[in-house]
GROMACS .gro file of C-alpha atoms in nm:
model
   82
    1ASN     CA    1   1.566   2.912  -4.062
    2PRO     CA    2   1.201   2.953  -4.178
    3THR     CA    3   0.969   2.655  -4.104
    4PHE     CA    4   0.612   2.540  -4.271
    5SER     CA    5   0.363   2.419  -4.050
    6THR     CA    6   0.050   2.215  -4.146
    7ASP     CA    7  -0.238   2.018  -3.949
    8ASN     CA    8  -0.287   1.819  -4.264
    9PHE     CA    9  -0.202   1.484  -4.228
   10ALA     CA   10  -0.194   1.360  -4.596
   11LEU     CA   11   0.006   1.659  -4.678
   12ALA     CA   12   0.259   1.587  -4.393
   13THR     CA   13   0.258   1.257  -4.514
   14PHE     CA   14   0.341   1.346  -4.862
   15LEU     CA   15   0.622   1.581  -4.777
   16LYS     CA   16   0.778   1.316  -4.521
   17THR     CA   17   0.751   1.064  -4.830
   18LYS     CA   18   0.912   1.320  -5.049
   19ARG     CA   19   1.201   1.348  -4.786
   20CYS     CA   20   1.126   1.702  -4.671
   21ILE     CA   21   1.279   1.750  -4.327
   22LEU     CA   22   1.038   1.718  -4.020
   23LEU     CA   23   1.135   1.961  -3.777
   24HIS     CA   24   0.877   1.925  -3.481
   25ILE     CA   25   0.535   1.800  -3.409
   26SER     CA   26   0.335   2.009  -3.187
   27LYS     CA   27   0.060   1.844  -3.049
   28ASP     CA   28  -0.220   2.065  -2.872
   29SER     CA   29  -0.475   1.799  -2.813
   30PRO     CA   30  -0.528   1.434  -2.839
   31ARG     CA   31  -0.710   1.498  -3.188
   32HIS     CA   32  -0.510   1.784  -3.323
   33ALA     CA   33  -0.118   1.775  -3.446
   34VAL     CA   34   0.065   2.039  -3.631
   35PHE     CA   35   0.383   1.878  -3.839
   36SER     CA   36   0.632   2.170  -3.885
   37PHE     CA   37   0.897   2.101  -4.155
   38GLU     CA   38   1.207   2.294  -4.275
   39ASP     CA   39   1.074   2.552  -4.545
   40THR     CA   40   1.282   2.526  -4.868
   41PRO     CA   41   1.202   2.590  -5.227
   42LYS     CA   42   1.163   2.209  -5.263
   43ARG     CA   43   0.898   2.192  -5.014
   44ARG     CA   44   0.700   2.502  -5.164
   45GLU     CA   45   0.704   2.334  -5.498
   46LEU     CA   46   0.563   1.986  -5.362
   47THR     CA   47   0.303   2.168  -5.153
   48GLU     CA   48   0.206   2.333  -5.458
   49GLU     CA   49   0.193   1.972  -5.663
   50PHE     CA   50   0.013   1.815  -5.377
   51TRP     CA   51  -0.265   2.098  -5.376
   52GLU     CA   52  -0.321   2.080  -5.751
   53GLY     CA   53  -0.325   1.709  -5.757
   54ARG     CA   54  -0.017   1.648  -5.975
   55GLY     CA   55   0.207   1.485  -5.639
   56LEU     CA   56   0.288   1.124  -5.706
   57VAL     CA   57   0.459   0.875  -5.459
   58GLU     CA   58   0.516   0.504  -5.449
   59PRO     CA   59   0.218   0.372  -5.231
   60ARG     CA   60   0.462   0.163  -4.998
   61SER     CA   61   0.690   0.488  -4.917
   62PHE     CA   62   0.331   0.693  -4.856
   63PHE     CA   63   0.221   0.406  -4.642
   64ASN     CA   64   0.571   0.375  -4.456
   65ALA     CA   65   0.578   0.778  -4.391
   66GLN     CA   66   0.220   0.756  -4.267
   67ARG     CA   67   0.300   0.500  -3.988
   68GLU     CA   68   0.634   0.662  -3.901
   69LEU     CA   69   0.443   0.996  -3.845
   70LYS     CA   70   0.173   0.824  -3.656
   71SER     CA   71   0.423   0.626  -3.421
   72PHE     CA   72   0.572   1.015  -3.343
   73LEU     CA   73   0.267   1.131  -3.240
   74TYR     CA   74   0.184   0.868  -2.995
   75ASP     CA   75   0.539   0.801  -2.873
   76SER     CA   76   0.631   1.058  -2.609
   77SER     CA   77   0.990   0.983  -2.636
   78TYR     CA   78   1.019   1.153  -2.994
   79PRO     CA   79   1.274   1.408  -2.925
   80ASN     CA   80   1.131   1.684  -3.123
   81LYS     CA   81   0.794   1.676  -3.031
   82ARG     CA   82   0.672   1.988  -2.856
   0.00000   0.00000   0.00000
């Protein structure tokens, strides 16, 4: 299946908040990570909304998704982290 990758943490958090499927995280260095999502029409639409400033999320959901992604970054047991 096609994937979409981004190293933009805010975009990754937005997509996670909108329930896009995170496939894996590649962490090349302690300061750089790439988030790979399943590429779907919904994901493409949401990314467009994000970059055009039209993407709206509930703040608490965004915060929770951000916290979850950060825990994935620093947890070596996260199964899909490559």
